[in-house]
Every structure is written in structure tokens, then in C-alpha cells.
PDB file of C-alpha atoms and ligand atoms in Angstrom:
ATOM      1  CA  UNK Z   1      -2.341 -27.197 -94.122  1.00 38.00           C
ATOM      2  CA  UNK Z   2      -3.921 -30.389 -95.322  1.00 43.00           C
ATOM      3  CA  UNK Z   3      -7.600 -29.901 -94.667  1.00 47.00           C
ATOM      4  CA  UNK Z   4      -8.660 -33.080 -96.413  1.00 61.00           C
ATOM      5  CA  UNK Z   5      -8.082 -35.399 -93.521  1.00 74.00           C
ATOM      6  CA  UNK Z   6     -11.156 -37.461 -92.931  1.00 83.00           C
ATOM      7  CA  UNK Z   7     -13.274 -37.797 -89.843  1.00 87.00           C
ATOM      8  CA  UNK Z   8     -16.014 -40.258 -89.037  1.00 90.00           C
ATOM      9  CA  UNK Z   9     -19.491 -38.817 -88.686  1.00 90.00           C
ATOM     10  CA  UNK Z  10     -22.242 -40.814 -87.025  1.00 89.00           C
ATOM     11  CA  UNK Z  11     -25.793 -39.957 -88.063  1.00 90.00           C
ATOM     12  CA  UNK Z  12     -29.140 -41.210 -86.884  1.00 88.00           C
ATOM     13  CA  UNK Z  13     -31.243 -41.645 -90.018  1.00 89.00           C
ATOM     14  CA  UNK Z  14     -34.861 -42.710 -90.292  1.00 85.00           C
ATOM     15  CA  UNK Z  15     -34.730 -45.942 -92.279  1.00 86.00           C
ATOM     16  CA  UNK Z  16     -37.179 -48.801 -92.366  1.00 84.00           C
ATOM     17  CA  UNK Z  17     -36.124 -51.084 -95.217  1.00 87.00           C
ATOM     18  CA  UNK Z  18     -33.248 -52.318 -97.324  1.00 89.00           C
ATOM     19  CA  UNK Z  19     -34.164 -50.003-100.168  1.00 91.00           C
ATOM     20  CA  UNK Z  20     -33.705 -47.069 -97.782  1.00 88.00           C
ATOM     21  CA  UNK Z  21     -30.245 -48.375 -96.934  1.00 94.00           C
ATOM     22  CA  UNK Z  22     -29.388 -48.650-100.605  1.00 94.00           C
ATOM     23  CA  UNK Z  23     -30.665 -45.158-101.345  1.00 95.00           C
ATOM     24  CA  UNK Z  24     -28.567 -43.641 -98.550  1.00 95.00           C
ATOM     25  CA  UNK Z  25     -25.491 -45.655 -99.501  1.00 96.00           C
ATOM     26  CA  UNK Z  26     -25.946 -44.795-103.165  1.00 95.00           C
ATOM     27  CA  UNK Z  27     -26.048 -41.050-102.710  1.00 96.00           C
ATOM     28  CA  UNK Z  28     -23.041 -41.051-100.363  1.00 97.00           C
ATOM     29  CA  UNK Z  29     -20.817 -43.502-102.208  1.00 95.00           C
ATOM     30  CA  UNK Z  30     -20.847 -41.529-105.438  1.00 94.00           C
ATOM     31  CA  UNK Z  31     -19.603 -38.406-103.644  1.00 94.00           C
ATOM     32  CA  UNK Z  32     -15.836 -37.852-104.120  1.00 92.00           C
ATOM     33  CA  UNK Z  33     -15.323 -36.548-100.569  1.00 92.00           C
ATOM     34  CA  UNK Z  34     -16.722 -39.714 -98.992  1.00 95.00           C
ATOM     35  CA  UNK Z  35     -14.235 -42.485 -98.173  1.00 94.00           C
ATOM     36  CA  UNK Z  36     -16.546 -45.092 -96.700  1.00 94.00           C
ATOM     37  CA  UNK Z  37     -20.156 -45.619 -95.690  1.00 96.00           C
ATOM     38  CA  UNK Z  38     -21.488 -48.096 -93.179  1.00 95.00           C
ATOM     39  CA  UNK Z  39     -25.235 -48.404 -92.635  1.00 94.00           C
ATOM     40  CA  UNK Z  40     -26.851 -50.278 -89.768  1.00 92.00           C
ATOM     41  CA  UNK Z  41     -30.566 -50.605 -90.511  1.00 91.00           C
ATOM     42  CA  UNK Z  42     -31.480 -52.056 -87.107  1.00 89.00           C
ATOM     43  CA  UNK Z  43     -29.881 -49.172 -85.262  1.00 87.00           C
ATOM     44  CA  UNK Z  44     -30.957 -46.610 -87.883  1.00 88.00           C
ATOM     45  CA  UNK Z  45     -27.350 -45.533 -87.921  1.00 91.00           C
ATOM     46  CA  UNK Z  46     -25.136 -44.287 -90.743  1.00 94.00           C
ATOM     47  CA  UNK Z  47     -21.385 -43.991 -90.258  1.00 94.00           C
ATOM     48  CA  UNK Z  48     -19.574 -41.922 -92.886  1.00 95.00           C
ATOM     49  CA  UNK Z  49     -15.847 -41.443 -93.175  1.00 94.00           C
ATOM     50  CA  UNK Z  50     -15.413 -38.202 -95.045  1.00 92.00           C
ATOM     51  CA  UNK Z  51     -13.615 -34.937 -95.617  1.00 90.00           C
ATOM     52  CA  UNK Z  52     -16.956 -33.152 -96.142  1.00 92.00           C
ATOM     53  CA  UNK Z  53     -18.615 -30.969 -93.532  1.00 89.00           C
ATOM     54  CA  UNK Z  54     -21.298 -32.537 -91.380  1.00 88.00           C
ATOM     55  CA  UNK Z  55     -23.882 -30.285 -93.044  1.00 89.00           C
ATOM     56  CA  UNK Z  56     -22.857 -31.481 -96.506  1.00 92.00           C
ATOM     57  CA  UNK Z  57     -23.228 -35.116 -95.451  1.00 94.00           C
ATOM     58  CA  UNK Z  58     -26.520 -34.421 -93.735  1.00 92.00           C
ATOM     59  CA  UNK Z  59     -27.826 -32.696 -96.880  1.00 93.00           C
ATOM     60  CA  UNK Z  60     -26.792 -35.663 -99.028  1.00 95.00           C
ATOM     61  CA  UNK Z  61     -28.586 -38.130 -96.750  1.00 94.00           C
ATOM     62  CA  UNK Z  62     -31.635 -35.914 -96.618  1.00 92.00           C
ATOM     63  CA  UNK Z  63     -31.699 -35.643-100.419  1.00 94.00           C
ATOM     64  CA  UNK Z  64     -33.055 -39.218-100.291  1.00 93.00           C
ATOM     65  CA  UNK Z  65     -36.104 -37.975 -98.408  1.00 90.00           C
ATOM     66  CA  UNK Z  66     -35.028 -39.067 -94.942  1.00 88.00           C
ATOM     67  CA  UNK Z  67     -34.144 -37.002 -91.958  1.00 85.00           C
ATOM     68  CA  UNK Z  68     -30.665 -37.211 -90.493  1.00 87.00           C
ATOM     69  CA  UNK Z  69     -29.296 -36.002 -87.176  1.00 84.00           C
ATOM     70  CA  UNK Z  70     -25.593 -35.886 -86.366  1.00 84.00           C
ATOM     71  CA  UNK Z  71     -24.959 -37.930 -83.223  1.00 82.00           C
ATOM     72  CA  UNK Z  72     -21.209 -37.925 -82.952  1.00 81.00           C
ATOM     73  CA  UNK Z  73     -17.858 -37.355 -84.602  1.00 82.00           C
ATOM     74  CA  UNK Z  74     -14.650 -39.313 -84.323  1.00 80.00           C
ATOM     75  CA  UNK Z  75     -11.178 -39.480 -85.769  1.00 72.00           C
ATOM     76  CA  UNK Z  76      -9.523 -42.341 -87.572  1.00 60.00           C
ATOM     77  CA  UNK Z  77      -7.575 -43.447 -84.525  1.00 61.00           C
ATOM     78  CA  UNK Z  78      -8.238 -43.119 -80.838  1.00 64.00           C
ATOM     79  CA  UNK Z  79     -10.478 -40.206 -79.995  1.00 68.00           C
ATOM     80  CA  UNK Z  80      -8.649 -37.528 -78.097  1.00 83.00           C
ATOM     81  CA  UNK Z  81     -11.743 -35.569 -77.188  1.00 88.00           C
ATOM     82  CA  UNK Z  82     -14.743 -33.801 -78.626  1.00 89.00           C
ATOM     83  CA  UNK Z  83     -16.638 -30.662 -77.716  1.00 92.00           C
ATOM     84  CA  UNK Z  84     -19.532 -28.598 -78.981  1.00 91.00           C
ATOM     85  CA  UNK Z  85     -20.581 -24.950 -78.719  1.00 94.00           C
ATOM     86  CA  UNK Z  86     -24.171 -23.839 -79.302  1.00 94.00           C
ATOM     87  CA  UNK Z  87     -24.032 -20.204 -80.352  1.00 95.00           C
ATOM     88  CA  UNK Z  88     -26.744 -17.652 -79.773  1.00 94.00           C
ATOM     89  CA  UNK Z  89     -26.922 -13.933 -79.166  1.00 92.00           C
ATOM     90  CA  UNK Z  90     -29.198 -10.931 -78.889  1.00 85.00           C
ATOM     91  CA  UNK Z  91     -30.089 -11.078 -82.580  1.00 90.00           C
ATOM     92  CA  UNK Z  92     -31.085 -13.914 -84.865  1.00 91.00           C
ATOM     93  CA  UNK Z  93     -27.620 -15.399 -85.236  1.00 95.00           C
ATOM     94  CA  UNK Z  94     -27.331 -18.966 -84.002  1.00 93.00           C
ATOM     95  CA  UNK Z  95     -25.150 -21.917 -84.724  1.00 92.00           C
ATOM     96  CA  UNK Z  96     -23.578 -25.146 -83.676  1.00 91.00           C
ATOM     97  CA  UNK Z  97     -19.838 -25.731 -83.888  1.00 93.00           C
ATOM     98  CA  UNK Z  98     -18.131 -29.017 -83.084  1.00 92.00           C
ATOM     99  CA  UNK Z  99     -14.506 -29.574 -82.102  1.00 92.00           C
ATOM    100  CA  UNK Z 100     -12.810 -32.917 -82.573  1.00 89.00           C
ATOM    101  CA  UNK Z 101      -9.193 -33.541 -81.601  1.00 89.00           C
ATOM    102  CA  UNK Z 102      -7.812 -35.746 -84.382  1.00 83.00           C
ATOM    103  CA  UNK Z 103      -4.263 -35.838 -83.032  1.00 84.00           C
ATOM    104  CA  UNK Z 104      -2.328 -33.818 -80.456  1.00 88.00           C
ATOM    105  CA  UNK Z 105      -1.701 -31.076 -83.027  1.00 89.00           C
ATOM    106  CA  UNK Z 106      -4.796 -31.256 -85.206  1.00 87.00           C
ATOM    107  CA  UNK Z 107      -8.216 -30.105 -84.134  1.00 92.00           C
ATOM    108  CA  UNK Z 108     -11.104 -30.394 -86.576  1.00 90.00           C
ATOM    109  CA  UNK Z 109     -13.687 -27.618 -86.252  1.00 94.00           C
ATOM    110  CA  UNK Z 110     -16.956 -28.238 -88.084  1.00 92.00           C
ATOM    111  CA  UNK Z 111     -19.839 -25.843 -87.862  1.00 91.00           C
ATOM    112  CA  UNK Z 112     -22.898 -24.140 -89.246  1.00 92.00           C
ATOM    113  CA  UNK Z 113     -23.928 -20.630 -88.235  1.00 94.00           C
ATOM    114  CA  UNK Z 114     -27.149 -19.041 -89.478  1.00 93.00           C
ATOM    115  CA  UNK Z 115     -28.482 -15.502 -89.516  1.00 95.00           C
ATOM    116  CA  UNK Z 116     -25.258 -13.741 -90.530  1.00 96.00           C
ATOM    117  CA  UNK Z 117     -24.901 -10.948 -93.047  1.00 97.00           C
ATOM    118  CA  UNK Z 118     -23.302 -12.365 -96.208  1.00 97.00           C
ATOM    119  CA  UNK Z 119     -19.501 -12.186 -96.210  1.00 98.00           C
ATOM    120  CA  UNK Z 120     -16.643 -12.684 -93.788  1.00 98.00           C
ATOM    121  CA  UNK Z 121     -16.995 -12.853 -90.013  1.00 98.00           C
ATOM    122  CA  UNK Z 122     -14.274 -13.277 -87.403  1.00 98.00           C
ATOM    123  CA  UNK Z 123     -14.473 -16.454 -85.311  1.00 98.00           C
ATOM    124  CA  UNK Z 124     -12.530 -16.757 -82.062  1.00 98.00           C
ATOM    125  CA  UNK Z 125     -12.241 -18.837 -78.933  1.00 98.00           C
ATOM    126  CA  UNK Z 126     -12.447 -16.482 -75.960  1.00 98.00           C
ATOM    127  CA  UNK Z 127     -10.872 -17.145 -72.604  1.00 98.00           C
ATOM    128  CA  UNK Z 128     -13.988 -17.327 -70.441  1.00 98.00           C
ATOM    129  CA  UNK Z 129     -17.094 -19.483 -70.607  1.00 97.00           C
ATOM    130  CA  UNK Z 130     -19.015 -16.709 -68.901  1.00 96.00           C
ATOM    131  CA  UNK Z 131     -22.246 -15.593 -70.566  1.00 95.00           C
ATOM    132  CA  UNK Z 132     -23.679 -13.729 -67.573  1.00 95.00           C
ATOM    133  CA  UNK Z 133     -23.552 -10.485 -69.589  1.00 95.00           C
ATOM    134  CA  UNK Z 134     -24.184 -12.205 -72.886  1.00 93.00           C
ATOM    135  CA  UNK Z 135     -21.134 -12.290 -75.150  1.00 96.00           C
ATOM    136  CA  UNK Z 136     -19.581  -9.266 -73.430  1.00 96.00           C
ATOM    137  CA  UNK Z 137     -18.454 -11.378 -70.470  1.00 97.00           C
ATOM    138  CA  UNK Z 138     -16.533 -13.927 -72.559  1.00 97.00           C
ATOM    139  CA  UNK Z 139     -13.246 -12.097 -71.983  1.00 98.00           C
ATOM    140  CA  UNK Z 140     -10.573 -11.557 -74.608  1.00 98.00           C
ATOM    141  CA  UNK Z 141      -9.373 -13.951 -77.288  1.00 98.00           C
ATOM    142  CA  UNK Z 142      -7.893 -17.056 -75.643  1.00 98.00           C
ATOM    143  CA  UNK Z 143      -4.194 -16.173 -75.486  1.00 98.00           C
ATOM    144  CA  UNK Z 144      -2.265 -18.340 -73.017  1.00 97.00           C
ATOM    145  CA  UNK Z 145       1.067 -17.611 -74.737  1.00 97.00           C
ATOM    146  CA  UNK Z 146       0.817 -13.821 -74.501  1.00 97.00           C
ATOM    147  CA  UNK Z 147       1.010 -13.196 -78.261  1.00 98.00           C
ATOM    148  CA  UNK Z 148      -0.509 -10.623 -80.586  1.00 98.00           C
ATOM    149  CA  UNK Z 149      -3.625 -11.230 -82.652  1.00 98.00           C
ATOM    150  CA  UNK Z 150      -2.996 -12.929 -85.975  1.00 98.00           C
ATOM    151  CA  UNK Z 151      -4.165 -15.348 -88.637  1.00 98.00           C
ATOM    152  CA  UNK Z 152      -4.676 -19.070 -87.962  1.00 97.00           C
ATOM    153  CA  UNK Z 153      -1.548 -19.983 -89.946  1.00 96.00           C
ATOM    154  CA  UNK Z 154       0.664 -17.399 -88.185  1.00 97.00           C
ATOM    155  CA  UNK Z 155       3.023 -18.337 -85.356  1.00 96.00           C
ATOM    156  CA  UNK Z 156       2.293 -14.916 -83.815  1.00 97.00           C
ATOM    157  CA  UNK Z 157      -1.403 -15.394 -83.030  1.00 98.00           C
ATOM    158  CA  UNK Z 158      -3.716 -15.957 -80.146  1.00 98.00           C
ATOM    159  CA  UNK Z 159      -4.472 -19.644 -79.707  1.00 98.00           C
ATOM    160  CA  UNK Z 160      -8.135 -18.655 -80.053  1.00 98.00           C
ATOM    161  CA  UNK Z 161      -7.687 -17.008 -83.467  1.00 98.00           C
ATOM    162  CA  UNK Z 162      -9.641 -19.052 -86.002  1.00 98.00           C
ATOM    163  CA  UNK Z 163      -9.693 -16.385 -88.729  1.00 98.00           C
ATOM    164  CA  UNK Z 164     -12.844 -15.787 -90.749  1.00 98.00           C
ATOM    165  CA  UNK Z 165     -15.818 -17.814 -91.797  1.00 98.00           C
ATOM    166  CA  UNK Z 166     -17.850 -16.768 -94.819  1.00 97.00           C
ATOM    167  CA  UNK Z 167     -21.615 -16.527 -94.871  1.00 97.00           C
ATOM    168  CA  UNK Z 168     -23.429 -17.201 -98.127  1.00 96.00           C
ATOM    169  CA  UNK Z 169     -26.153 -14.891 -99.486  1.00 96.00           C
ATOM    170  CA  UNK Z 170     -28.707 -16.833 -97.412  1.00 94.00           C
ATOM    171  CA  UNK Z 171     -26.842 -15.892 -94.218  1.00 95.00           C
ATOM    172  CA  UNK Z 172     -25.472 -19.350 -93.525  1.00 94.00           C
ATOM    173  CA  UNK Z 173     -21.805 -20.110 -92.942  1.00 95.00           C
ATOM    174  CA  UNK Z 174     -20.990 -23.805 -93.095  1.00 92.00           C
ATOM    175  CA  UNK Z 175     -17.346 -24.606 -92.533  1.00 93.00           C
ATOM    176  CA  UNK Z 176     -14.768 -27.202 -91.682  1.00 90.00           C
ATOM    177  CA  UNK Z 177     -11.382 -26.042 -90.421  1.00 92.00           C
ATOM    178  CA  UNK Z 178      -8.336 -27.759 -89.033  1.00 91.00           C
ATOM    179  CA  UNK Z 179      -6.211 -25.973 -86.506  1.00 95.00           C
ATOM    180  CA  UNK Z 180      -2.807 -26.824 -85.071  1.00 94.00           C
ATOM    181  CA  UNK Z 181      -2.970 -24.725 -81.895  1.00 97.00           C
ATOM    182  CA  UNK Z 182      -6.468 -25.386 -80.550  1.00 97.00           C
ATOM    183  CA  UNK Z 183      -6.637 -28.390 -78.214  1.00 96.00           C
ATOM    184  CA  UNK Z 184     -10.069 -29.618 -77.186  1.00 95.00           C
ATOM    185  CA  UNK Z 185      -8.890 -30.087 -73.601  1.00 95.00           C
ATOM    186  CA  UNK Z 186      -7.686 -26.456 -73.435  1.00 97.00           C
ATOM    187  CA  UNK Z 187     -10.883 -24.905 -74.753  1.00 97.00           C
ATOM    188  CA  UNK Z 188     -13.595 -26.878 -72.951  1.00 97.00           C
ATOM    189  CA  UNK Z 189     -15.227 -24.449 -70.530  1.00 97.00           C
ATOM    190  CA  UNK Z 190     -14.225 -21.428 -72.598  1.00 98.00           C
ATOM    191  CA  UNK Z 191     -16.396 -19.807 -75.263  1.00 98.00           C
ATOM    192  CA  UNK Z 192     -16.675 -19.440 -79.023  1.00 98.00           C
ATOM    193  CA  UNK Z 193     -17.734 -16.076 -80.434  1.00 98.00           C
ATOM    194  CA  UNK Z 194     -18.657 -14.990 -83.965  1.00 98.00           C
ATOM    195  CA  UNK Z 195     -18.255 -11.304 -84.767  1.00 98.00           C
ATOM    196  CA  UNK Z 196     -20.138  -8.843 -86.974  1.00 97.00           C
ATOM    197  CA  UNK Z 197     -17.229  -8.005 -89.246  1.00 98.00           C
ATOM    198  CA  UNK Z 198     -14.218  -9.407 -91.011  1.00 98.00           C
ATOM    199  CA  UNK Z 199     -11.106 -10.182 -88.963  1.00 98.00           C
ATOM    200  CA  UNK Z 200      -8.170  -8.322 -90.566  1.00 98.00           C
ATOM    201  CA  UNK Z 201      -5.877 -11.042 -89.139  1.00 98.00           C
ATOM    202  CA  UNK Z 202      -3.598  -8.494 -87.463  1.00 97.00           C
ATOM    203  CA  UNK Z 203      -2.679  -6.891 -90.766  1.00 97.00           C
ATOM    204  CA  UNK Z 204      -4.829  -3.760 -90.549  1.00 96.00           C
ATOM    205  CA  UNK Z 205      -4.029  -0.179 -89.593  1.00 96.00           C
ATOM    206  CA  UNK Z 206      -6.708   0.091 -86.926  1.00 96.00           C
ATOM    207  CA  UNK Z 207      -5.455   0.139 -83.303  1.00 95.00           C
ATOM    208  CA  UNK Z 208      -7.544  -2.985 -82.622  1.00 97.00           C
ATOM    209  CA  UNK Z 209      -5.933  -4.939 -85.460  1.00 97.00           C
ATOM    210  CA  UNK Z 210      -3.274  -6.537 -83.264  1.00 97.00           C
ATOM    211  CA  UNK Z 211      -5.783  -7.130 -80.450  1.00 97.00           C
ATOM    212  CA  UNK Z 212      -9.019  -8.372 -82.005  1.00 97.00           C
ATOM    213  CA  UNK Z 213      -8.504  -8.103 -85.753  1.00 98.00           C
ATOM    214  CA  UNK Z 214     -11.005  -5.241 -85.557  1.00 98.00           C
ATOM    215  CA  UNK Z 215     -13.796  -7.652 -86.397  1.00 97.00           C
ATOM    216  CA  UNK Z 216     -16.604  -5.639 -84.871  1.00 97.00           C
ATOM    217  CA  UNK Z 217     -19.107  -6.508 -82.199  1.00 97.00           C
ATOM    218  CA  UNK Z 218     -19.824  -9.943 -80.799  1.00 97.00           C
ATOM    219  CA  UNK Z 219     -22.928 -11.287 -82.522  1.00 97.00           C
ATOM    220  CA  UNK Z 220     -23.344 -14.685 -80.915  1.00 97.00           C
ATOM    221  CA  UNK Z 221     -21.459 -16.878 -78.485  1.00 98.00           C
ATOM    222  CA  UNK Z 222     -21.634 -20.187 -76.681  1.00 97.00           C
ATOM    223  CA  UNK Z 223     -19.782 -22.123 -74.022  1.00 97.00           C
ATOM    224  CA  UNK Z 224     -17.582 -24.909 -75.382  1.00 96.00           C
ATOM    225  CA  UNK Z 225     -18.764 -28.074 -73.658  1.00 94.00           C
ATOM    226  CA  UNK Z 226     -17.485 -31.629 -73.681  1.00 91.00           C
ATOM    227  CA  UNK Z 227     -19.529 -33.765 -76.085  1.00 85.00           C
ATOM    228  CA  UNK Z 228     -19.995 -37.326 -77.187  1.00 72.00           C
ATOM    229  CA  UNK Z 229     -17.546 -38.960 -79.534  1.00 67.00           C
ATOM    230  CA  UNK Z 230     -18.582 -41.801 -81.796  1.00 69.00           C
ATOM    231  CA  UNK Z 231     -21.088 -44.289 -80.411  1.00 68.00           C
ATOM    232  CA  UNK Z 232     -21.139 -42.568 -77.026  1.00 66.00           C
ATOM    233  CA  UNK Z 233     -24.616 -41.189 -77.501  1.00 63.00           C
ATOM    234  CA  UNK Z 234     -27.059 -44.094 -77.398  1.00 57.00           C
ATOM    235  CA  UNK Z 235     -30.056 -41.894 -76.665  1.00 51.00           C
ATOM    236  CA  UNK Z 236     -32.883 -41.564 -79.125  1.00 47.00           C
ATOM    237  CA  UNK Z 237     -34.433 -38.912 -76.928  1.00 35.00           C
ATOM    238  CA  UNK Z 238     -32.641 -35.839 -75.748  1.00 38.00           C
ATOM    239  CA  UNK Z 239     -33.223 -35.866 -72.009  1.00 37.00           C
ATOM    240  CA  UNK Z 240     -32.251 -32.228 -71.716  1.00 43.00           C
ATOM    241  CA  UNK Z 241     -35.537 -30.753 -72.830  1.00 47.00           C
ATOM    242  CA  UNK Z 242     -37.823 -33.574 -73.862  1.00 46.00           C
ATOM    243  CA  UNK Z 243     -37.264 -33.071 -77.563  1.00 50.00           C
ATOM    244  CA  UNK Z 244     -36.779 -36.326 -79.401  1.00 52.00           C
ATOM    245  CA  UNK Z 245     -33.864 -36.765 -81.716  1.00 55.00           C
ATOM    246  CA  UNK Z 246     -36.180 -36.490 -84.716  1.00 54.00           C
ATOM    247  CA  UNK Z 247     -38.019 -33.449 -83.479  1.00 56.00           C
ATOM    248  CA  UNK Z 248     -34.614 -31.967 -82.711  1.00 57.00           C
ATOM    249  CA  UNK Z 249     -34.031 -31.764 -86.432  1.00 58.00           C
ATOM    250  CA  UNK Z 250     -36.747 -29.176 -86.980  1.00 60.00           C
ATOM    251  CA  UNK Z 251     -36.129 -27.081 -83.950  1.00 58.00           C
ATOM    252  CA  UNK Z 252     -33.838 -24.110 -83.512  1.00 55.00           C
ATOM    253  CA  UNK Z 253     -30.635 -25.356 -81.941  1.00 54.00           C
ATOM    254  CA  UNK Z 254     -30.709 -22.620 -79.330  1.00 55.00           C
ATOM    255  CA  UNK Z 255     -32.667 -19.616 -78.197  1.00 56.00           C
ATOM    256  CA  UNK Z 256     -36.331 -18.857 -78.729  1.00 55.00           C
ATOM    257  CA  UNK Z 257     -38.402 -21.720 -80.066  1.00 57.00           C
ATOM    258  CA  UNK Z 258     -36.080 -24.280 -78.602  1.00 54.00           C
ATOM    259  CA  UNK Z 259     -38.283 -25.251 -75.697  1.00 51.00           C
ATOM    260  CA  UNK Z 260     -41.567 -27.016 -76.205  1.00 48.00           C
ATOM    261  CA  UNK Z 261     -44.110 -24.464 -75.040  1.00 45.00           C
ATOM    262  CA  UNK Z 262     -47.280 -25.917 -76.468  1.00 46.00           C
ATOM    263  CA  UNK Z 263     -46.970 -29.440 -75.160  1.00 45.00           C
ATOM    264  CA  UNK Z 264     -50.416 -30.846 -74.370  1.00 46.00           C
ATOM    265  CA  UNK Z 265     -51.151 -31.444 -70.710  1.00 45.00           C
ATOM    266  CA  UNK Z 266     -50.857 -35.036 -69.594  1.00 48.00           C
ATOM    267  CA  UNK Z 267     -54.143 -36.878 -69.923  1.00 44.00           C
ATOM    268  CA  UNK Z 268     -54.276 -38.848 -66.700  1.00 45.00           C
TER     269      UNK Z 268
HETATM  270 ZN1  LIG A   1      -7.012 -12.812 -81.437  1.00 56.02          ZN
END
């Protein structure tokens, strides 16, 4: 599958002068995976059309000494929908994974998951967005067509089968996938789960191979929620928990440490 199709990524970037704009443009424009860069100094906004992952673009922008926060993603044509899952679990694994429907049969899945053991980990959409018993209540792999477990490129697969992601030695998996069976509108309200082991893609000898890919226990999960597309998120402050967009950058995306616990009392 052609995985080089571009998407537009909208970042909020701290910029105060034209030289900042030039620095950001310069570092992005010399990158082969970047098609176009548009910088709006007044709005502190950078729009990048690229085949790179959002983390790669963020790292490039931040290599100029500025902080960048991803605000939205969009396709080249009309947006067909976007969603995001914030993953957390009992351990230290956490992540954020974004879904963007580029066309009726192409869904872009861009994510970063931290705290994994190095190597391959199964990633699946599960049928239920139910975290009442942590990841155990997410149900089975999303399988509306009644098929057996398989690899993303197989016709015999669960719709939720996204294969494996690979964590680097530092425990981080940063990935960008395109999938033909996932539709944003079908998976909103369901859950995304990352597993402890490698998904054998239905090709193993274990009894679970054709059911789960025998990819071990569920390490972290999150409900897939509708999210902003491009330019739909005008906020500079996240109203959800009082963390500003800039502070957001340095905070865990979920779990412990997310909430501000040491906020000073109001001085009235
Ligand atoms: Zn499956």
C-alpha cells in the first residue's frame, strides 16, 4: 500500500519574530518528506503538508528551539473525520494515537506510544469503548464481518487488526500507518489497545493465533473519541483541565501527573 500519501498537520508554535518564521521554515523545507510549509506568525501557527509522522515534524520544529503542539490533522481534500485515542494502563505505558479519514477507503493512523519494551507489539481496535475494568472490558478485536484474526493487508482479518508497532530501545514507538478497512466513523466510541507481545498475524501455531494473534496481555488502552480536524481547534487553553496548550507539551498525555495538583490557591 502506498503509505506516502501526505496529510496536513497544524501545529501551534511559539514564534515572536520573522527570524523565528524563517528558522522553522528552513528546517522543514529542506526535509524530503515535507511537501509544503505555511507559517502564520500572528496566529503562531505552522501548517505542514507531509508524509512524515507528527512526532517527526514536531521534533524538526523543536530543533529550532521552539515548542510545538499538534492542534489538528487534515487530508488534502474534504475532511471525512478525525479521532484520537489517549492510551494508558496499569503500568507506565501511555500514548496518543490519531485517526484521520483521508478518503472512504484510506484511514491514516499516526501515533506515539511510550513505556513499551523494545520490539514488536500488537495494536488493535477493540469493539467496546468500555474501560470500567481497565483494558479487560474493551471486548474482542473489532470484527463486524465475522472473520478470523489476520494481518492488516489480509482480506481475512478483523477490521480492528492493525498489526504490530515497533518500540525503539528507548521504549517509544512512533508510527504512521494507512489502513483500508478502518473507518473513523465506525471506530469512534470503540477502543484502541496495545499489547505486551508481538501479533503473529494469524500465522502462528498457538490456539489464540486466529483469535488475537497471541499478542499477550493488554498493556494500555483508550477510547477512540471524535477530534478536531484542521483549524477546528481555536483554543490556546485546554478547557478540559486548565492546562494551557504550552504547558500541555511538558505534561504526561494521560494518567498520573496529568492533573495540576500543586496549583497555587487563588489570591483574592
Ligand atoms: Zn484480530
